[in-house]
Amino acid sequence: MIKLCTTNSMTKDNKINPRYISLFYAVTNCALGCAIGFYYGDVTFRTIVVAIAIIICGGGIQSLCNYSIDYSRAYRKHRLDKQKGFMTPIMIGEISLTQLRKRMALVTLLIAVFGALSIYRAIGSNIQLLSWFIFLCALSILLALFYTTSSIYLYKGIGAIAIFVIFGMISILGSQFIIVAASSATIDFYPDAYLLAISAAASSLIILYVRSIRTNVREKAKTIGQVISYEISTIYLIALVSVNIACSVLACITSHRALESLFIIAGFIPMIYFVYTILRYKNKSNFLKNRFNELMLSCSFNNLIWIIVLVADFWIYY
């Protein structure tokens, strides 16, 4: 059982693979975008099929990101061994590099098939829209494949851009747009979708920066430049949490019921607590590992709360 508010139980008994938690977060992101699409469109067999295809694509893209991270770590270890005079093969756990590439190819094919299915069922023969969404799908796959594949990648901010585009704009706005298009309703982007896309992007960037804090702790930064960068990332993390909460609450107040914003605010309490403890104990690597997993879970649960709000509004007021 997962106890979000019990530090000792999570520290000692947390055996959930963070890869599974990240998949859960990616799936809830896409599910939230689909829920917004259902809210402004129609709930039919066609739109449900499209939503399932979108969610599978979201999980596949997250899997590619995870594979990319695994490859990056294995390659760096291989490079360090080579510098020490040891010639070791690139291994990802017990998986060889060839096996990893086969898995990545299979997942990429899965994303392409289900992505094409969702786009075709939603847009059909509209060549202009079809070409734009094919481009966005290809961009998402490429960003996922090359995510964190080199040390230069994150330093130049490309990793943050990839996170912002994939898990913010595309997962929310793209999903909402495709569901509305499949509903044959008026195709548009809605204010709450914009705000929730920014909120989801902020959540994803929070996760990315907590990961970077863990990396800095493991490397035990000593130079003035590294220390300054470390402190700036702390300030940036607080700013991201503020943007996340503000956009989510504003989306609820402006496009739904003000009273429902109380549930949204309550959903952010675990995240605020986890971020606070991360900043307070940011020098403890093992503690940060558990808090990182809990933070991803809290972001996922925030998405689920929003889905419940949208479902309630749809069935009660429509």
PDB file of N, CA, C and O in Angstrom, residues 23 25-38 46-62 110-123 133 137 140 166-183:
ATOM      1  N   LEU A  23       5.419   6.164 -16.087  1.00  0.00           N
ATOM      2  CA  LEU A  23       4.419   5.738 -17.080  1.00  0.00           C
ATOM      3  C   LEU A  23       3.015   6.122 -16.629  1.00  0.00           C
ATOM      4  O   LEU A  23       2.197   6.591 -17.430  1.00  0.00           O
ATOM      5  N   TYR A  25       2.247   8.591 -14.699  1.00  0.00           N
ATOM      6  CA  TYR A  25       2.122  10.047 -14.842  1.00  0.00           C
ATOM      7  C   TYR A  25       1.842  10.436 -16.295  1.00  0.00           C
ATOM      8  O   TYR A  25       0.966  11.266 -16.569  1.00  0.00           O
ATOM      9  N   ALA A  26       2.562   9.832 -17.233  1.00  0.00           N
ATOM     10  CA  ALA A  26       2.358  10.147 -18.650  1.00  0.00           C
ATOM     11  C   ALA A  26       0.945   9.764 -19.101  1.00  0.00           C
ATOM     12  O   ALA A  26       0.294  10.506 -19.844  1.00  0.00           O
ATOM     13  N   VAL A  27       0.478   8.612 -18.639  1.00  0.00           N
ATOM     14  CA  VAL A  27      -0.871   8.150 -19.004  1.00  0.00           C
ATOM     15  C   VAL A  27      -1.938   9.092 -18.442  1.00  0.00           C
ATOM     16  O   VAL A  27      -2.900   9.444 -19.141  1.00  0.00           O
ATOM     17  N   THR A  28      -1.787   9.535 -17.183  1.00  0.00           N
ATOM     18  CA  THR A  28      -2.776  10.445 -16.603  1.00  0.00           C
ATOM     19  C   THR A  28      -2.743  11.812 -17.279  1.00  0.00           C
ATOM     20  O   THR A  28      -3.777  12.473 -17.380  1.00  0.00           O
ATOM     21  N   ASN A  29      -1.578  12.239 -17.753  1.00  0.00           N
ATOM     22  CA  ASN A  29      -1.503  13.483 -18.515  1.00  0.00           C
ATOM     23  C   ASN A  29      -2.361  13.408 -19.767  1.00  0.00           C
ATOM     24  O   ASN A  29      -3.171  14.297 -20.052  1.00  0.00           O
ATOM     25  N   CYS A  30      -2.172  12.340 -20.545  1.00  0.00           N
ATOM     26  CA  CYS A  30      -2.951  12.168 -21.777  1.00  0.00           C
ATOM     27  C   CYS A  30      -4.428  11.954 -21.471  1.00  0.00           C
ATOM     28  O   CYS A  30      -5.296  12.441 -22.196  1.00  0.00           O
ATOM     29  N   ALA A  31      -4.720  11.216 -20.386  1.00  0.00           N
ATOM     30  CA  ALA A  31      -6.109  10.995 -19.995  1.00  0.00           C
ATOM     31  C   ALA A  31      -6.792  12.303 -19.628  1.00  0.00           C
ATOM     32  O   ALA A  31      -7.975  12.510 -19.928  1.00  0.00           O
ATOM     33  N   LEU A  32      -6.054  13.217 -18.986  1.00  0.00           N
ATOM     34  CA  LEU A  32      -6.613  14.530 -18.654  1.00  0.00           C
ATOM     35  C   LEU A  32      -6.938  15.305 -19.923  1.00  0.00           C
ATOM     36  O   LEU A  32      -8.010  15.924 -20.033  1.00  0.00           O
ATOM     37  N   GLY A  33      -6.023  15.287 -20.908  1.00  0.00           N
ATOM     38  CA  GLY A  33      -6.301  15.956 -22.177  1.00  0.00           C
ATOM     39  C   GLY A  33      -7.526  15.378 -22.861  1.00  0.00           C
ATOM     40  O   GLY A  33      -8.365  16.110 -23.406  1.00  0.00           O
ATOM     41  N   CYS A  34      -7.660  14.045 -22.819  1.00  0.00           N
ATOM     42  CA  CYS A  34      -8.828  13.391 -23.410  1.00  0.00           C
ATOM     43  C   CYS A  34     -10.103  13.769 -22.659  1.00  0.00           C
ATOM     44  O   CYS A  34     -11.161  13.968 -23.276  1.00  0.00           O
ATOM     45  N   ALA A  35     -10.004  13.873 -21.321  1.00  0.00           N
ATOM     46  CA  ALA A  35     -11.177  14.238 -20.521  1.00  0.00           C
ATOM     47  C   ALA A  35     -11.670  15.643 -20.878  1.00  0.00           C
ATOM     48  O   ALA A  35     -12.883  15.884 -20.947  1.00  0.00           O
ATOM     49  N   ILE A  36     -10.750  16.564 -21.124  1.00  0.00           N
ATOM     50  CA  ILE A  36     -11.145  17.912 -21.559  1.00  0.00           C
ATOM     51  C   ILE A  36     -11.840  17.830 -22.923  1.00  0.00           C
ATOM     52  O   ILE A  36     -12.846  18.501 -23.175  1.00  0.00           O
ATOM     53  N   GLY A  37     -11.298  16.964 -23.807  1.00  0.00           N
ATOM     54  CA  GLY A  37     -11.926  16.776 -25.113  1.00  0.00           C
ATOM     55  C   GLY A  37     -13.327  16.209 -24.999  1.00  0.00           C
ATOM     56  O   GLY A  37     -14.256  16.652 -25.696  1.00  0.00           O
ATOM     57  N   PHE A  38     -13.523  15.231 -24.112  1.00  0.00           N
ATOM     58  CA  PHE A  38     -14.862  14.675 -23.878  1.00  0.00           C
ATOM     59  C   PHE A  38     -15.811  15.735 -23.333  1.00  0.00           C
ATOM     60  O   PHE A  38     -17.000  15.755 -23.670  1.00  0.00           O
ATOM     61  N   ARG A  46     -16.546   5.981 -31.015  1.00  0.00           N
ATOM     62  CA  ARG A  46     -15.427   6.497 -31.824  1.00  0.00           C
ATOM     63  C   ARG A  46     -14.442   7.292 -30.982  1.00  0.00           C
ATOM     64  O   ARG A  46     -13.226   7.077 -31.049  1.00  0.00           O
ATOM     65  N   THR A  47     -14.946   8.215 -30.148  1.00  0.00           N
ATOM     66  CA  THR A  47     -14.052   9.045 -29.347  1.00  0.00           C
ATOM     67  C   THR A  47     -13.349   8.223 -28.259  1.00  0.00           C
ATOM     68  O   THR A  47     -12.217   8.519 -27.889  1.00  0.00           O
ATOM     69  N   ILE A  48     -14.037   7.200 -27.746  1.00  0.00           N
ATOM     70  CA  ILE A  48     -13.407   6.335 -26.738  1.00  0.00           C
ATOM     71  C   ILE A  48     -12.239   5.568 -27.348  1.00  0.00           C
ATOM     72  O   ILE A  48     -11.163   5.442 -26.747  1.00  0.00           O
ATOM     73  N   VAL A  49     -12.422   5.054 -28.579  1.00  0.00           N
ATOM     74  CA  VAL A  49     -11.342   4.347 -29.277  1.00  0.00           C
ATOM     75  C   VAL A  49     -10.160   5.291 -29.505  1.00  0.00           C
ATOM     76  O   VAL A  49      -8.996   4.927 -29.289  1.00  0.00           O
ATOM     77  N   VAL A  50     -10.453   6.513 -29.919  1.00  0.00           N
ATOM     78  CA  VAL A  50      -9.398   7.509 -30.150  1.00  0.00           C
ATOM     79  C   VAL A  50      -8.668   7.817 -28.846  1.00  0.00           C
ATOM     80  O   VAL A  50      -7.435   7.913 -28.813  1.00  0.00           O
ATOM     81  N   ALA A  51      -9.416   7.941 -27.734  1.00  0.00           N
ATOM     82  CA  ALA A  51      -8.796   8.245 -26.445  1.00  0.00           C
ATOM     83  C   ALA A  51      -7.864   7.117 -26.004  1.00  0.00           C
ATOM     84  O   ALA A  51      -6.757   7.376 -25.507  1.00  0.00           O
ATOM     85  N   ILE A  52      -8.299   5.879 -26.179  1.00  0.00           N
ATOM     86  CA  ILE A  52      -7.443   4.741 -25.811  1.00  0.00           C
ATOM     87  C   ILE A  52      -6.150   4.759 -26.626  1.00  0.00           C
ATOM     88  O   ILE A  52      -5.053   4.533 -26.096  1.00  0.00           O
ATOM     89  N   ALA A  53      -6.267   5.052 -27.931  1.00  0.00           N
ATOM     90  CA  ALA A  53      -5.085   5.118 -28.793  1.00  0.00           C
ATOM     91  C   ALA A  53      -4.140   6.235 -28.348  1.00  0.00           C
ATOM     92  O   ALA A  53      -2.913   6.063 -28.324  1.00  0.00           O
ATOM     93  N   ILE A  54      -4.701   7.387 -27.960  1.00  0.00           N
ATOM     94  CA  ILE A  54      -3.889   8.515 -27.492  1.00  0.00           C
ATOM     95  C   ILE A  54      -3.136   8.146 -26.212  1.00  0.00           C
ATOM     96  O   ILE A  54      -1.938   8.436 -26.065  1.00  0.00           O
ATOM     97  N   ILE A  55      -3.830   7.502 -25.272  1.00  0.00           N
ATOM     98  CA  ILE A  55      -3.210   7.130 -23.998  1.00  0.00           C
ATOM     99  C   ILE A  55      -2.090   6.116 -24.214  1.00  0.00           C
ATOM    100  O   ILE A  55      -1.027   6.200 -23.584  1.00  0.00           O
ATOM    101  N   ILE A  56      -2.297   5.168 -25.131  1.00  0.00           N
ATOM    102  CA  ILE A  56      -1.238   4.203 -25.445  1.00  0.00           C
ATOM    103  C   ILE A  56      -0.024   4.926 -26.038  1.00  0.00           C
ATOM    104  O   ILE A  56       1.128   4.607 -25.697  1.00  0.00           O
ATOM    105  N   CYS A  57      -0.267   5.901 -26.895  1.00  0.00           N
ATOM    106  CA  CYS A  57       0.842   6.687 -27.469  1.00  0.00           C
ATOM    107  C   CYS A  57       1.599   7.444 -26.378  1.00  0.00           C
ATOM    108  O   CYS A  57       2.835   7.495 -26.393  1.00  0.00           O
ATOM    109  N   GLY A  58       0.860   8.033 -25.429  1.00  0.00           N
ATOM    110  CA  GLY A  58       1.512   8.761 -24.340  1.00  0.00           C
ATOM    111  C   GLY A  58       2.397   7.862 -23.498  1.00  0.00           C
ATOM    112  O   GLY A  58       3.529   8.218 -23.163  1.00  0.00           O
ATOM    113  N   GLY A  59       1.885   6.657 -23.182  1.00  0.00           N
ATOM    114  CA  GLY A  59       2.705   5.705 -22.441  1.00  0.00           C
ATOM    115  C   GLY A  59       3.912   5.248 -23.235  1.00  0.00           C
ATOM    116  O   GLY A  59       5.009   5.065 -22.682  1.00  0.00           O
ATOM    117  N   GLY A  60       3.744   5.092 -24.551  1.00  0.00           N
ATOM    118  CA  GLY A  60       4.864   4.683 -25.403  1.00  0.00           C
ATOM    119  C   GLY A  60       5.955   5.728 -25.472  1.00  0.00           C
ATOM    120  O   GLY A  60       7.151   5.407 -25.411  1.00  0.00           O
ATOM    121  N   ILE A  61       5.557   6.993 -25.578  1.00  0.00           N
ATOM    122  CA  ILE A  61       6.543   8.071 -25.633  1.00  0.00           C
ATOM    123  C   ILE A  61       7.318   8.165 -24.318  1.00  0.00           C
ATOM    124  O   ILE A  61       8.537   8.373 -24.305  1.00  0.00           O
ATOM    125  N   GLN A  62       6.619   7.975 -23.192  1.00  0.00           N
ATOM    126  CA  GLN A  62       7.308   7.965 -21.902  1.00  0.00           C
ATOM    127  C   GLN A  62       8.273   6.789 -21.812  1.00  0.00           C
ATOM    128  O   GLN A  62       9.376   6.905 -21.261  1.00  0.00           O
ATOM    129  N   LEU A 110       4.770   0.882 -32.252  1.00  0.00           N
ATOM    130  CA  LEU A 110       3.490   0.911 -31.546  1.00  0.00           C
ATOM    131  C   LEU A 110       2.930   2.331 -31.494  1.00  0.00           C
ATOM    132  O   LEU A 110       1.732   2.552 -31.743  1.00  0.00           O
ATOM    133  N   ILE A 111       3.805   3.298 -31.196  1.00  0.00           N
ATOM    134  CA  ILE A 111       3.373   4.699 -31.155  1.00  0.00           C
ATOM    135  C   ILE A 111       2.876   5.144 -32.528  1.00  0.00           C
ATOM    136  O   ILE A 111       1.845   5.817 -32.654  1.00  0.00           O
ATOM    137  N   ALA A 112       3.622   4.767 -33.574  1.00  0.00           N
ATOM    138  CA  ALA A 112       3.250   5.164 -34.932  1.00  0.00           C
ATOM    139  C   ALA A 112       1.889   4.599 -35.326  1.00  0.00           C
ATOM    140  O   ALA A 112       1.047   5.304 -35.905  1.00  0.00           O
ATOM    141  N   VAL A 113       1.639   3.326 -35.002  1.00  0.00           N
ATOM    142  CA  VAL A 113       0.376   2.677 -35.374  1.00  0.00           C
ATOM    143  C   VAL A 113      -0.803   3.318 -34.653  1.00  0.00           C
ATOM    144  O   VAL A 113      -1.801   3.717 -35.268  1.00  0.00           O
ATOM    145  N   PHE A 114      -0.704   3.423 -33.324  1.00  0.00           N
ATOM    146  CA  PHE A 114      -1.821   3.975 -32.558  1.00  0.00           C
ATOM    147  C   PHE A 114      -1.968   5.479 -32.774  1.00  0.00           C
ATOM    148  O   PHE A 114      -3.086   6.011 -32.727  1.00  0.00           O
ATOM    149  N   GLY A 115      -0.842   6.178 -33.023  1.00  0.00           N
ATOM    150  CA  GLY A 115      -0.929   7.596 -33.345  1.00  0.00           C
ATOM    151  C   GLY A 115      -1.643   7.823 -34.660  1.00  0.00           C
ATOM    152  O   GLY A 115      -2.507   8.703 -34.782  1.00  0.00           O
ATOM    153  N   ALA A 116      -1.305   7.009 -35.658  1.00  0.00           N
ATOM    154  CA  ALA A 116      -1.971   7.118 -36.960  1.00  0.00           C
ATOM    155  C   ALA A 116      -3.457   6.790 -36.838  1.00  0.00           C
ATOM    156  O   ALA A 116      -4.302   7.454 -37.463  1.00  0.00           O
ATOM    157  N   LEU A 117      -3.782   5.779 -36.014  1.00  0.00           N
ATOM    158  CA  LEU A 117      -5.181   5.408 -35.814  1.00  0.00           C
ATOM    159  C   LEU A 117      -5.978   6.550 -35.199  1.00  0.00           C
ATOM    160  O   LEU A 117      -7.075   6.891 -35.684  1.00  0.00           O
ATOM    161  N   SER A 118      -5.439   7.154 -34.144  1.00  0.00           N
ATOM    162  CA  SER A 118      -6.169   8.236 -33.475  1.00  0.00           C
ATOM    163  C   SER A 118      -6.333   9.445 -34.381  1.00  0.00           C
ATOM    164  O   SER A 118      -7.412  10.052 -34.437  1.00  0.00           O
ATOM    165  N   ILE A 119      -5.279   9.798 -35.109  1.00  0.00           N
ATOM    166  CA  ILE A 119      -5.345  10.970 -35.993  1.00  0.00           C
ATOM    167  C   ILE A 119      -6.314  10.728 -37.138  1.00  0.00           C
ATOM    168  O   ILE A 119      -7.125  11.593 -37.492  1.00  0.00           O
ATOM    169  N   TYR A 120      -6.244   9.532 -37.740  1.00  0.00           N
ATOM    170  CA  TYR A 120      -7.126   9.243 -38.877  1.00  0.00           C
ATOM    171  C   TYR A 120      -8.591   9.207 -38.438  1.00  0.00           C
ATOM    172  O   TYR A 120      -9.469   9.740 -39.127  1.00  0.00           O
ATOM    173  N   ARG A 121      -8.875   8.582 -37.296  1.00  0.00           N
ATOM    174  CA  ARG A 121     -10.255   8.508 -36.813  1.00  0.00           C
ATOM    175  C   ARG A 121     -10.795   9.882 -36.459  1.00  0.00           C
ATOM    176  O   ARG A 121     -12.006  10.122 -36.541  1.00  0.00           O
ATOM    177  N   ALA A 122      -9.916  10.799 -36.059  1.00  0.00           N
ATOM    178  CA  ALA A 122     -10.363  12.133 -35.662  1.00  0.00           C
ATOM    179  C   ALA A 122     -10.439  13.108 -36.822  1.00  0.00           C
ATOM    180  O   ALA A 122     -11.403  13.861 -36.949  1.00  0.00           O
ATOM    181  N   ILE A 123      -9.437  13.086 -37.677  1.00  0.00           N
ATOM    182  CA  ILE A 123      -9.314  14.116 -38.713  1.00  0.00           C
ATOM    183  C   ILE A 123      -9.728  13.604 -40.081  1.00  0.00           C
ATOM    184  O   ILE A 123     -10.287  14.329 -40.903  1.00  0.00           O
ATOM    185  N   PHE A 133      -0.436  17.167 -37.538  1.00  0.00           N
ATOM    186  CA  PHE A 133      -0.389  16.215 -36.428  1.00  0.00           C
ATOM    187  C   PHE A 133       0.639  15.120 -36.671  1.00  0.00           C
ATOM    188  O   PHE A 133       1.240  14.609 -35.727  1.00  0.00           O
ATOM    189  N   CYS A 137       3.600  14.340 -34.022  1.00  0.00           N
ATOM    190  CA  CYS A 137       3.891  12.977 -33.543  1.00  0.00           C
ATOM    191  C   CYS A 137       5.353  12.617 -33.801  1.00  0.00           C
ATOM    192  O   CYS A 137       6.028  12.050 -32.936  1.00  0.00           O
ATOM    193  N   SER A 140       7.541  14.459 -31.349  1.00  0.00           N
ATOM    194  CA  SER A 140       7.490  13.862 -30.019  1.00  0.00           C
ATOM    195  C   SER A 140       8.374  12.627 -29.932  1.00  0.00           C
ATOM    196  O   SER A 140       9.099  12.424 -28.955  1.00  0.00           O
ATOM    197  N   ILE A 166       6.346  17.877 -25.003  1.00  0.00           N
ATOM    198  CA  ILE A 166       5.700  16.559 -25.012  1.00  0.00           C
ATOM    199  C   ILE A 166       4.662  16.434 -23.915  1.00  0.00           C
ATOM    200  O   ILE A 166       3.497  16.099 -24.170  1.00  0.00           O
ATOM    201  N   PHE A 167       5.070  16.709 -22.660  1.00  0.00           N
ATOM    202  CA  PHE A 167       4.188  16.426 -21.534  1.00  0.00           C
ATOM    203  C   PHE A 167       3.355  17.634 -21.118  1.00  0.00           C
ATOM    204  O   PHE A 167       2.572  17.541 -20.164  1.00  0.00           O
ATOM    205  N   GLY A 168       3.519  18.752 -21.814  1.00  0.00           N
ATOM    206  CA  GLY A 168       2.684  19.904 -21.551  1.00  0.00           C
ATOM    207  C   GLY A 168       1.754  20.187 -22.701  1.00  0.00           C
ATOM    208  O   GLY A 168       0.568  19.817 -22.696  1.00  0.00           O
ATOM    209  N   MET A 169       2.276  20.784 -23.744  1.00  0.00           N
ATOM    210  CA  MET A 169       1.453  21.231 -24.853  1.00  0.00           C
ATOM    211  C   MET A 169       0.791  20.076 -25.616  1.00  0.00           C
ATOM    212  O   MET A 169      -0.420  20.062 -25.836  1.00  0.00           O
ATOM    213  N   ILE A 170       1.591  19.092 -26.005  1.00  0.00           N
ATOM    214  CA  ILE A 170       1.063  18.029 -26.857  1.00  0.00           C
ATOM    215  C   ILE A 170       0.154  17.079 -26.082  1.00  0.00           C
ATOM    216  O   ILE A 170      -0.933  16.713 -26.550  1.00  0.00           O
ATOM    217  N   SER A 171       0.559  16.674 -24.866  1.00  0.00           N
ATOM    218  CA  SER A 171      -0.239  15.692 -24.124  1.00  0.00           C
ATOM    219  C   SER A 171      -1.608  16.241 -23.738  1.00  0.00           C
ATOM    220  O   SER A 171      -2.596  15.494 -23.731  1.00  0.00           O
ATOM    221  N   ILE A 172      -1.705  17.535 -23.429  1.00  0.00           N
ATOM    222  CA  ILE A 172      -2.991  18.125 -23.045  1.00  0.00           C
ATOM    223  C   ILE A 172      -3.712  18.722 -24.248  1.00  0.00           C
ATOM    224  O   ILE A 172      -4.822  18.306 -24.600  1.00  0.00           O
ATOM    225  N   LEU A 173      -3.081  19.699 -24.908  1.00  0.00           N
ATOM    226  CA  LEU A 173      -3.750  20.377 -26.019  1.00  0.00           C
ATOM    227  C   LEU A 173      -3.964  19.445 -27.206  1.00  0.00           C
ATOM    228  O   LEU A 173      -5.031  19.461 -27.832  1.00  0.00           O
ATOM    229  N   GLY A 174      -2.952  18.633 -27.521  1.00  0.00           N
ATOM    230  CA  GLY A 174      -3.092  17.715 -28.650  1.00  0.00           C
ATOM    231  C   GLY A 174      -4.189  16.693 -28.412  1.00  0.00           C
ATOM    232  O   GLY A 174      -5.015  16.423 -29.297  1.00  0.00           O
ATOM    233  N   SER A 175      -4.236  16.118 -27.208  1.00  0.00           N
ATOM    234  CA  SER A 175      -5.274  15.136 -26.883  1.00  0.00           C
ATOM    235  C   SER A 175      -6.655  15.763 -26.928  1.00  0.00           C
ATOM    236  O   SER A 175      -7.608  15.180 -27.471  1.00  0.00           O
ATOM    237  N   GLN A 176      -6.784  16.957 -26.326  1.00  0.00           N
ATOM    238  CA  GLN A 176      -8.082  17.646 -26.339  1.00  0.00           C
ATOM    239  C   GLN A 176      -8.542  17.938 -27.753  1.00  0.00           C
ATOM    240  O   GLN A 176      -9.710  17.706 -28.115  1.00  0.00           O
ATOM    241  N   PHE A 177      -7.640  18.406 -28.593  1.00  0.00           N
ATOM    242  CA  PHE A 177      -7.981  18.772 -29.969  1.00  0.00           C
ATOM    243  C   PHE A 177      -8.451  17.551 -30.761  1.00  0.00           C
ATOM    244  O   PHE A 177      -9.453  17.604 -31.482  1.00  0.00           O
ATOM    245  N   ILE A 178      -7.746  16.431 -30.616  1.00  0.00           N
ATOM    246  CA  ILE A 178      -8.085  15.232 -31.387  1.00  0.00           C
ATOM    247  C   ILE A 178      -9.436  14.670 -30.942  1.00  0.00           C
ATOM    248  O   ILE A 178     -10.254  14.249 -31.783  1.00  0.00           O
ATOM    249  N   ILE A 179      -9.711  14.655 -29.632  1.00  0.00           N
ATOM    250  CA  ILE A 179     -11.001  14.157 -29.157  1.00  0.00           C
ATOM    251  C   ILE A 179     -12.145  15.040 -29.653  1.00  0.00           C
ATOM    252  O   ILE A 179     -13.199  14.546 -30.086  1.00  0.00           O
ATOM    253  N   VAL A 180     -11.969  16.347 -29.599  1.00  0.00           N
ATOM    254  CA  VAL A 180     -13.001  17.265 -30.092  1.00  0.00           C
ATOM    255  C   VAL A 180     -13.207  17.077 -31.592  1.00  0.00           C
ATOM    256  O   VAL A 180     -14.336  17.071 -32.086  1.00  0.00           O
ATOM    257  N   ALA A 181     -12.108  16.896 -32.332  1.00  0.00           N
ATOM    258  CA  ALA A 181     -12.222  16.661 -33.773  1.00  0.00           C
ATOM    259  C   ALA A 181     -12.955  15.352 -34.064  1.00  0.00           C
ATOM    260  O   ALA A 181     -13.770  15.269 -34.993  1.00  0.00           O
ATOM    261  N   ALA A 182     -12.689  14.321 -33.275  1.00  0.00           N
ATOM    262  CA  ALA A 182     -13.370  13.040 -33.454  1.00  0.00           C
ATOM    263  C   ALA A 182     -14.845  13.126 -33.091  1.00  0.00           C
ATOM    264  O   ALA A 182     -15.650  12.300 -33.536  1.00  0.00           O
ATOM    265  N   SER A 183     -15.219  14.137 -32.292  1.00  0.00           N
ATOM    266  CA  SER A 183     -16.617  14.316 -31.889  1.00  0.00           C
ATOM    267  C   SER A 183     -17.424  15.076 -32.929  1.00  0.00           C
ATOM    268  O   SER A 183     -18.632  15.251 -32.754  1.00  0.00           O
TER     269      SER A 183
END
